[in-house]
Short mmCIF file of C-alpha atoms in Angstrom, two decimals:
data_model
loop_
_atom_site.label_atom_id
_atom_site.label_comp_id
_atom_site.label_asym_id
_atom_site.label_seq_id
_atom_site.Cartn_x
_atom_site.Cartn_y
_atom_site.Cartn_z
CA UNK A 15 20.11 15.99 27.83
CA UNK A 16 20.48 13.59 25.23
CA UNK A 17 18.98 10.26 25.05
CA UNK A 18 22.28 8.58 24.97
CA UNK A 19 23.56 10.60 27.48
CA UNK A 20 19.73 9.85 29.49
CA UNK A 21 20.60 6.22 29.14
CA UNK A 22 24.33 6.14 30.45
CA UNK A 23 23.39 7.73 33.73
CA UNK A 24 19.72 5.85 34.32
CA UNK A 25 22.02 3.03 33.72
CA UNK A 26 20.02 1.52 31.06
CA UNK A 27 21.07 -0.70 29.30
CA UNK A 28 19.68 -2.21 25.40
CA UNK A 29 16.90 -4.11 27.37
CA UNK A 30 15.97 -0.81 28.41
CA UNK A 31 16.32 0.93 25.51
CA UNK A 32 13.92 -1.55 24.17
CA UNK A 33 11.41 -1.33 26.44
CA UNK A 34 11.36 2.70 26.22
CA UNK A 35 10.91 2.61 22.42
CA UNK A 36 7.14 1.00 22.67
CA UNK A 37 4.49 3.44 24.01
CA UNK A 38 3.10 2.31 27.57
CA UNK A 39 -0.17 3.26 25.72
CA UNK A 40 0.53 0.31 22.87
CA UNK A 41 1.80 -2.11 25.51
CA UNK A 42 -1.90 -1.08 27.55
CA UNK A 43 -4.36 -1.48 24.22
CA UNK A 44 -6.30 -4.83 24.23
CA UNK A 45 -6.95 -6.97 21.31
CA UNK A 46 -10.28 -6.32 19.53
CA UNK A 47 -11.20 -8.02 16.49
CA UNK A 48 -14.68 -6.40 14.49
CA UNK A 49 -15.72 -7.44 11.27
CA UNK A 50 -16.85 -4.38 8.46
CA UNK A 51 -19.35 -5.43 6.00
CA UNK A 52 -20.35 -3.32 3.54
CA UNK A 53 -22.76 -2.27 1.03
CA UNK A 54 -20.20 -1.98 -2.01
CA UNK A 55 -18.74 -4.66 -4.89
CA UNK A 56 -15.00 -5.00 -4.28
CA UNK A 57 -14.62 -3.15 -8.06
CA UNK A 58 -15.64 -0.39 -7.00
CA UNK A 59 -12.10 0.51 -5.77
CA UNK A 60 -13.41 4.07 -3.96
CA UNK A 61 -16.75 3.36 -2.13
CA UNK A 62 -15.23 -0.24 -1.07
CA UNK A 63 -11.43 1.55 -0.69
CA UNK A 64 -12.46 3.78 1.69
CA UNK A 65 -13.76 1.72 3.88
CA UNK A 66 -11.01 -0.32 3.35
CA UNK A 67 -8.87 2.23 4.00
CA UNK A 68 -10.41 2.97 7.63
CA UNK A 69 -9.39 -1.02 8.81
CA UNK A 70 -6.46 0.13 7.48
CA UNK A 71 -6.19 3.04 9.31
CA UNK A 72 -7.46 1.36 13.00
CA UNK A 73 -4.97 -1.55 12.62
CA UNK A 74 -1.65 0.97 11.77
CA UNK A 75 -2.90 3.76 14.81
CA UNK A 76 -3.14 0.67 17.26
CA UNK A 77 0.13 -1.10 16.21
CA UNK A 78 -2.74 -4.05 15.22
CA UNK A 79 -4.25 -4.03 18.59
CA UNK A 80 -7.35 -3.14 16.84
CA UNK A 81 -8.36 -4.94 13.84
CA UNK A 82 -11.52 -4.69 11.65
CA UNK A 83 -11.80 -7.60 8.92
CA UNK A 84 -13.80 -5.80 5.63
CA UNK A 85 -16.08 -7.52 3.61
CA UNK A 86 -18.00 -6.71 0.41
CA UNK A 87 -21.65 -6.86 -0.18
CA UNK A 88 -23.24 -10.29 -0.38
CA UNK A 89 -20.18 -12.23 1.19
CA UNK A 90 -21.65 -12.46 4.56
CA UNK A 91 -24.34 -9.39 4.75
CA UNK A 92 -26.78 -8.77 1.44
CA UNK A 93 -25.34 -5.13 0.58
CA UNK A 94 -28.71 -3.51 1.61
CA UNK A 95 -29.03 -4.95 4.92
CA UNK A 96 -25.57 -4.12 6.44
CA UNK A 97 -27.31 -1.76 8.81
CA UNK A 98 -29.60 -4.77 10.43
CA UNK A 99 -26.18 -7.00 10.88
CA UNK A 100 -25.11 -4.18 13.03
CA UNK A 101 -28.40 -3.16 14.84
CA UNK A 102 -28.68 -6.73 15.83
CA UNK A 103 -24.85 -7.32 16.77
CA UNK A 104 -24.19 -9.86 13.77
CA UNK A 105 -21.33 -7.61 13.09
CA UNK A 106 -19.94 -4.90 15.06
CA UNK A 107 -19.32 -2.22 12.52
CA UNK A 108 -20.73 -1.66 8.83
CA UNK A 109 -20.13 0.95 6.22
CA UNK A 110 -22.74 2.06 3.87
CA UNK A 111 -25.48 4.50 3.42
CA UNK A 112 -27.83 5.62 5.55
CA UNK A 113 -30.70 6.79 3.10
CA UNK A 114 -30.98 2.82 1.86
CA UNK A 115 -33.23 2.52 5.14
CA UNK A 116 -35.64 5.19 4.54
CA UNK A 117 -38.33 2.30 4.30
CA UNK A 118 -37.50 1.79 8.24
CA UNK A 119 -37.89 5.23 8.85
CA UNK A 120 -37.72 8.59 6.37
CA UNK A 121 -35.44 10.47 8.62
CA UNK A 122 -32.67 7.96 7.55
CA UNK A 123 -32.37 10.05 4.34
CA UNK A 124 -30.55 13.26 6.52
CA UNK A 125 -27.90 10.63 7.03
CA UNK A 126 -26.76 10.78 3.54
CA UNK A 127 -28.74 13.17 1.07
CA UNK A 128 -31.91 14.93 0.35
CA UNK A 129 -33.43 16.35 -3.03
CA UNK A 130 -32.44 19.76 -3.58
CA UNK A 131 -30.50 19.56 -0.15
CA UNK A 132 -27.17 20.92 0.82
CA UNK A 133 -23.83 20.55 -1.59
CA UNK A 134 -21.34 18.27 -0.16
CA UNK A 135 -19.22 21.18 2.32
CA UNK A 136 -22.68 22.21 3.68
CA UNK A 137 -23.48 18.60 4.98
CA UNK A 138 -20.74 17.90 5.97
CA UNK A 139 -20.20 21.22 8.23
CA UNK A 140 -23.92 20.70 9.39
CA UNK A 141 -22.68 17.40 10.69
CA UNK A 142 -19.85 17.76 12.03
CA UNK A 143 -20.39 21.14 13.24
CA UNK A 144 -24.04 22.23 12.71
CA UNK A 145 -25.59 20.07 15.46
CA UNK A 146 -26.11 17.24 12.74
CA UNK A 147 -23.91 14.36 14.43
CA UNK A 148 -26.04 15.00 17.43
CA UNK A 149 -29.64 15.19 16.45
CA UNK A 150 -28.90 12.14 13.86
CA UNK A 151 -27.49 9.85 16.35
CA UNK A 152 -30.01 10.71 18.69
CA UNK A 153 -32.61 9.35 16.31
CA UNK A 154 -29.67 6.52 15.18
CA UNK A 155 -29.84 5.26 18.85
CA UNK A 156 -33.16 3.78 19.17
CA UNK A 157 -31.68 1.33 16.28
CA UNK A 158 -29.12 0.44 18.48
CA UNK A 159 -26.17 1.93 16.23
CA UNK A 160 -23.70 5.31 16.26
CA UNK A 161 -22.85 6.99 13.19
CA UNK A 162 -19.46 7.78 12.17
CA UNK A 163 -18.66 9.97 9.08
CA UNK A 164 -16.85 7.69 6.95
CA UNK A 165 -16.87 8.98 2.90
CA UNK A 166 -18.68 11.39 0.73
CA UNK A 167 -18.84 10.78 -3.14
CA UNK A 168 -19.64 14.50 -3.82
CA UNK A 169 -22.60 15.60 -6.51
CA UNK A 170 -23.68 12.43 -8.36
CA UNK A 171 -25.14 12.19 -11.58
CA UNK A 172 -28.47 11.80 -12.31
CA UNK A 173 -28.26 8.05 -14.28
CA UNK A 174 -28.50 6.05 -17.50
CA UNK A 175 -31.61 5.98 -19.29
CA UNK A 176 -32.60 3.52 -22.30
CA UNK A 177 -34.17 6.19 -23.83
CA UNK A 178 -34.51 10.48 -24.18
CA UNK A 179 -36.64 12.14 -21.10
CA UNK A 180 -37.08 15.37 -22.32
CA UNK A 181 -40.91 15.99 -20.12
CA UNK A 182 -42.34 14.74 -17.08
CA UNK A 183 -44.72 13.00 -18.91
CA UNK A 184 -42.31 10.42 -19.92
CA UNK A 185 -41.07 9.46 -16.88
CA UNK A 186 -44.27 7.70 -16.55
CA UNK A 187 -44.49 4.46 -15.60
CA UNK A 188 -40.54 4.26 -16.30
CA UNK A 189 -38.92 1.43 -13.14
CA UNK A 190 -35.94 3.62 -12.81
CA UNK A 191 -33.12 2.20 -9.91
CA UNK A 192 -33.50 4.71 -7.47
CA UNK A 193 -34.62 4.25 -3.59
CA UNK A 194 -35.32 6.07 -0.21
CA UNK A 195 -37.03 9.88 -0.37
CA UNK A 196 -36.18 10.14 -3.78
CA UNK A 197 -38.06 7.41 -5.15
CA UNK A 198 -40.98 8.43 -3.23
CA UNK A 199 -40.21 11.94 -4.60
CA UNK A 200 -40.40 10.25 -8.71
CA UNK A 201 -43.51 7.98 -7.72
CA UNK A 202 -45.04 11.24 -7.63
CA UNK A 203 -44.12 11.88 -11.20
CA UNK A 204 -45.25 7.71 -11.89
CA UNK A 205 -41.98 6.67 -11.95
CA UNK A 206 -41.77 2.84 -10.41
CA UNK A 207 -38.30 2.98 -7.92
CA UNK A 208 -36.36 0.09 -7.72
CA UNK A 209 -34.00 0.10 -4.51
CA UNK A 210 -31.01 -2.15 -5.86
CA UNK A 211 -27.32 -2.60 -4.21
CA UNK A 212 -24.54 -1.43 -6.41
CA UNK A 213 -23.67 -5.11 -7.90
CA UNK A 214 -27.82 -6.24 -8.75
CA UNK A 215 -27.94 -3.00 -10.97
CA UNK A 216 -25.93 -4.17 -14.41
CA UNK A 217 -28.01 -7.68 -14.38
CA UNK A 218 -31.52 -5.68 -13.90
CA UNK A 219 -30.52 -3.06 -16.72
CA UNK A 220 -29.66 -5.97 -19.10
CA UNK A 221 -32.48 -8.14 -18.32
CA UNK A 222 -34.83 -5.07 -18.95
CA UNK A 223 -35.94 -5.29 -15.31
CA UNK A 224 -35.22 -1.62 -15.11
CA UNK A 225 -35.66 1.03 -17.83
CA UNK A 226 -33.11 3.45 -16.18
CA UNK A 227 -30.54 3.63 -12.99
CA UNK A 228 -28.53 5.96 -11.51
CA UNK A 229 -25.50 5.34 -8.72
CA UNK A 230 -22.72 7.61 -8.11
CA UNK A 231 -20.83 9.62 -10.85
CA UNK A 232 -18.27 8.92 -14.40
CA UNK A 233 -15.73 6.74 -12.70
CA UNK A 234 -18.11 4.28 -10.94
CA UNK A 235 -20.53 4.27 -13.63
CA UNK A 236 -18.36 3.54 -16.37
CA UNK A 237 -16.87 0.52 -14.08
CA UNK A 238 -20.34 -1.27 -13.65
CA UNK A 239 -20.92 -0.79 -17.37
CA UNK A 240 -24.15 1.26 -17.88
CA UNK A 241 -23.04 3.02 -20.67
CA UNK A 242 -23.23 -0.55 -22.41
CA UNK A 243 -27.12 -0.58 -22.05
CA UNK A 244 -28.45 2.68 -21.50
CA UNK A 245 -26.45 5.42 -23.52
CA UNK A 246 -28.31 8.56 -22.24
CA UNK A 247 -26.13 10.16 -19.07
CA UNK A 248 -28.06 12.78 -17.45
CA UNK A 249 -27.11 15.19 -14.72
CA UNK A 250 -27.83 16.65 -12.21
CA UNK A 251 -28.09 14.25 -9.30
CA UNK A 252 -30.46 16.92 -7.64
CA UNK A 253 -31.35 13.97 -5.03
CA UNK A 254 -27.95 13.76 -4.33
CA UNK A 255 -25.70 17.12 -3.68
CA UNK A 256 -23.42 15.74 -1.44
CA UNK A 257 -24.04 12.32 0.15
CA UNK A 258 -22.49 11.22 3.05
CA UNK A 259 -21.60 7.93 3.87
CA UNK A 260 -21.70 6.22 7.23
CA UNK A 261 -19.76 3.84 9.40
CA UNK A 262 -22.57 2.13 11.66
CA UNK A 263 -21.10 0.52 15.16
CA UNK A 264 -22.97 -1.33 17.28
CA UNK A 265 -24.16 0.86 19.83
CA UNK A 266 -22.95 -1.70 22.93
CA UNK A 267 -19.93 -2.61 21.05
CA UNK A 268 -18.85 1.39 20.99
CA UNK A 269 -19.58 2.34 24.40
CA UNK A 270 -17.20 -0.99 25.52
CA UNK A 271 -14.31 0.18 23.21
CA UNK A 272 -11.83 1.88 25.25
CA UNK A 273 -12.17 5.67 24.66
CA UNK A 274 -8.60 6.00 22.29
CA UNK A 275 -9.92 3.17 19.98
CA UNK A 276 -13.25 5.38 19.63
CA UNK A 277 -11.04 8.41 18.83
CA UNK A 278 -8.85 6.30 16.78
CA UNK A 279 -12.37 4.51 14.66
CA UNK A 280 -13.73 8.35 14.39
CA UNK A 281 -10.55 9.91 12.90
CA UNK A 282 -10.15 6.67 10.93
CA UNK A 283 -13.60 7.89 9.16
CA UNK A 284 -12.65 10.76 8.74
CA UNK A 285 -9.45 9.90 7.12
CA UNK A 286 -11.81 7.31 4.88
CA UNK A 287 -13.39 10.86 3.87
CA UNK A 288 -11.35 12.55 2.43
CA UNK A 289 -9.63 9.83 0.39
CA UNK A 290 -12.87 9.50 -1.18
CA UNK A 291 -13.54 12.40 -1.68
CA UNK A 292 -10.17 13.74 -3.40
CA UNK A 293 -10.38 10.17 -5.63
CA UNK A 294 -13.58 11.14 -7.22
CA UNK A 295 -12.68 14.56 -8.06
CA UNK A 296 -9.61 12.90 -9.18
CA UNK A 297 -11.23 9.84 -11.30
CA UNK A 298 -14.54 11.15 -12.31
CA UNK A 299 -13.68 14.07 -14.86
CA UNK A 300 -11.48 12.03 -16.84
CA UNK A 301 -13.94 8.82 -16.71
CA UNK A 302 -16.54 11.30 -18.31
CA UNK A 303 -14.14 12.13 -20.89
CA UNK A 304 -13.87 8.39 -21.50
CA UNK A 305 -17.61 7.85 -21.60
CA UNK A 306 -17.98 10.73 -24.44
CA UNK A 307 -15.34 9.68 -26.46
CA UNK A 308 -16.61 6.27 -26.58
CA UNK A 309 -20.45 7.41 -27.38
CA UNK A 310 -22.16 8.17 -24.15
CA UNK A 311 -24.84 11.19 -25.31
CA UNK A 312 -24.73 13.57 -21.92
CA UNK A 313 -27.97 15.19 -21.71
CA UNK A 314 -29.11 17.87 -18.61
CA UNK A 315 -32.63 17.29 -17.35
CA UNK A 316 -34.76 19.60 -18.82
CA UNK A 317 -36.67 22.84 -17.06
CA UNK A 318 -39.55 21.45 -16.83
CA UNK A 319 -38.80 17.73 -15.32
CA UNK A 320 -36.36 19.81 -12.62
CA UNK A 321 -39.44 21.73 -11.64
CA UNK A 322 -41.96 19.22 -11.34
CA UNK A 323 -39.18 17.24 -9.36
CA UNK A 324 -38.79 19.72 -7.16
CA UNK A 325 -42.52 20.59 -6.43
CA UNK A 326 -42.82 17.00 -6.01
CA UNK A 327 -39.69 17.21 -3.45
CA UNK A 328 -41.20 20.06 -1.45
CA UNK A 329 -44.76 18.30 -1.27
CA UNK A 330 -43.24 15.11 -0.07
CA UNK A 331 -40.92 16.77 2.53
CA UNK A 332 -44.20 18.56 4.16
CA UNK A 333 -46.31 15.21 4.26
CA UNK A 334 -44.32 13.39 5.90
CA UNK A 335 -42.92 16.56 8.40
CA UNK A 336 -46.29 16.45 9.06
CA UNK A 337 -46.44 13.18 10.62
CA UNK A 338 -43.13 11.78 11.75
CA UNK A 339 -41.62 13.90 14.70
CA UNK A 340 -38.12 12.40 14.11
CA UNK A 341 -37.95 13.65 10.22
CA UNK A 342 -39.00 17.55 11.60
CA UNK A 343 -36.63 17.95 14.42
CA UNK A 344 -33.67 16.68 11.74
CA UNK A 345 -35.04 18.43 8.89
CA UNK A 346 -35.53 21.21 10.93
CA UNK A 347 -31.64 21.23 12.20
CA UNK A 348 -30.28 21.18 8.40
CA UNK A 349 -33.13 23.18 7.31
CA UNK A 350 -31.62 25.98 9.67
CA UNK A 351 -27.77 25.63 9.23
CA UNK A 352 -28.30 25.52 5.16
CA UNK A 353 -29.88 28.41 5.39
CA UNK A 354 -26.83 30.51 7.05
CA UNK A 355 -24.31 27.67 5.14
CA UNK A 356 -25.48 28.97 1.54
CA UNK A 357 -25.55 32.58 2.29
CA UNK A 358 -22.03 31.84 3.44
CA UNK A 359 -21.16 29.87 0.03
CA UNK A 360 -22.61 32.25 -2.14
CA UNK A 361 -20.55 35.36 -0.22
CA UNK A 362 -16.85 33.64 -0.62
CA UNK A 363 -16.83 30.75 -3.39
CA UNK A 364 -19.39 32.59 -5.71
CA UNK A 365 -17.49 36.01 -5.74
CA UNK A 366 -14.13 34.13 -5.62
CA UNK A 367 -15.26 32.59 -8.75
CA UNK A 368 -16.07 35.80 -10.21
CA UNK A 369 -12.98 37.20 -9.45
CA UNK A 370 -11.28 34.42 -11.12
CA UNK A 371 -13.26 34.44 -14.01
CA UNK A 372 -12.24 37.98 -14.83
CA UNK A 373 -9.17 37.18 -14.02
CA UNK A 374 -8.97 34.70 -16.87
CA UNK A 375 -10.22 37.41 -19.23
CA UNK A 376 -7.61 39.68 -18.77
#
């Protein structure tokens, strides 16, 4: 039957019509107002837009039932405290990244990266599918928050230096802008880490409070203006193959929010996700171009400063296995699914890439 047809015999008239045209499930949702802060400047249009982009997404799913106000770092949450505001029900929700509160706790780094760790596809699949949402949020809980996968920048860079490290001897006594496990991993090494938010890291560079920094990849970097200081670019970001980025709620606010708002906030992240993640592998090749034209001097780290770095990575990851119950059973649930994720990378995407390769050659 047809719906005009439907309404002629039910009798209804354009009242009715009305009324049929908004879900019962809209005219059911409650109003919920949360406010997001975050641990990113407003310029940096993909860390900040994607969390953006998941208020976006929870207001247009609930027809604005649901609203989540955004806010950037400093405005009413310093940009590395953002998971506190949360944990203590300051704010009900807060994007950022979880490995900026390894000094709470090491395991925090799983939550976003670890040196040498998985690529970004392996992380994410051990998360969402590997048993990592579990075991993590187990260990989130006694913080009082839930983790929701909310962005991923993909493999960073390995950050501006003043001058050219070409042995491990001169990272030495270097105050390089790096936190969490992998400034533990460099004091090793006598580097000095500096844990800094994204907007405290230009300032420090130019006042010579840091010798070096890293952050996320071309397209960021080139908007908070290393390259003006620090002309040496190095890569890789071995401490960062993939690093996931977290939306933190409230662990009391979550379990009160009906259950299609908490499917509607988790798909929202998800959503946030892959926006960021297509936008860097959109932006960040041609803000590298950018950078070299313009004078940048790309450099890779050499042999022997990857080795030492990751002898230095191995030796941390067994001290403190060795003592902190939480960081085994997680390292011990990625440790497991890499192992089976790589064999399964290096089967399809390595041979596909020979294939094409050939291919080209032909």
């Amino acid at each position: 039957m047809k719906r005009r047809d439907f309404i002629k015999v039910t009798g209804l008239g354009a009242a009715g019509a009305a009324t049929l045209a908004t879900p019962a499930i809209a005219q059911s949702m409650p109003e919920i107002k949360w406010r997001m802060p975050t641990s990113w400047p407003k310029s940096l249009d993909t860390l900040f837009g994607g969390a953006d982009m998941m208020c976006k997404m929870v207001a247009e799913a609930t027809d604005n039932k649901f609203q989540i106000q955004i806010f950037a770092a400093g405005e009413i949450v310093p940009g590395l405290q953002v998971l506190d505001a949360v944990q203590n029900g300051t704010c009900e929700i807060g994007h950022t990244a979880s490995y900026y509160y390894f000094g709470k706790d090491p395991t925090f780094t799983f939550g976003s990266a670890v040196p040498f760790g998985p690529n970004m596809r392996i992380n994410q699949a051990w998360y969402m599918q590997g048993g990592g949402r579990d075991v993590l949020n187990e260990f989130y809980k006694s913080y009082n928050v839930i983790s929701l996968l909310a962005g991923n920048t993909g493999c960073q860079m390995g950050g501006w230096f003043r001058k050219e490290v070409n042995t491990p001897e001169d990272l030495k006594g270097m105050k390089f802008r790096i936190g969490g496990f992998t400034g533990r991993v460099l004091q090793k090494l006598g580097v000095v880490p500096q844990q800094l938010a994204g907007g405290d890291i230009y300032p420090a560079l130019e006042k010579g409070t840091i010798d070096a920094a890293e952050w996320v990849g071309p397209y960021d970097d080139e908007k908070l203006g290393f390259y003006k200081i620090a002309p040496h670019y190095y890569y890789p970001g071995w401490w960062e193959g993939g690093p996931m980025l977290m939306a933190f709620v409230n662990l009391e606010k979550w379990n009160a929010l009906p259950k299609y708002y908490q499917s509607v906030l988790e798909q929202a992240g998800h959503y946030a996700n892959n926006y960021m993640m297509a936008r860097y592998d959109n932006a960040n090749p041609l803000a590298l171009r950018k950078l070299l034209a313009g004078g940048t001097k790309l450099h890779a780290f050499s042999p022997a400063i990857m080795d030492a770095c990751y002898k230095a990575a191995k030796e941390l990851h067994a001290e403190v296995g060795a003592t902190n119950a939480n960081f085994k059973k997680v390292h011990d649930s990625l440790a497991k699914f890499t192992s089976d994720g790589y064999a399964w990378f290096q089967v399809a995407e390595v041979g596909y890439d020979i294939f094409m390769a050939r291919r080209s050659q032909s």
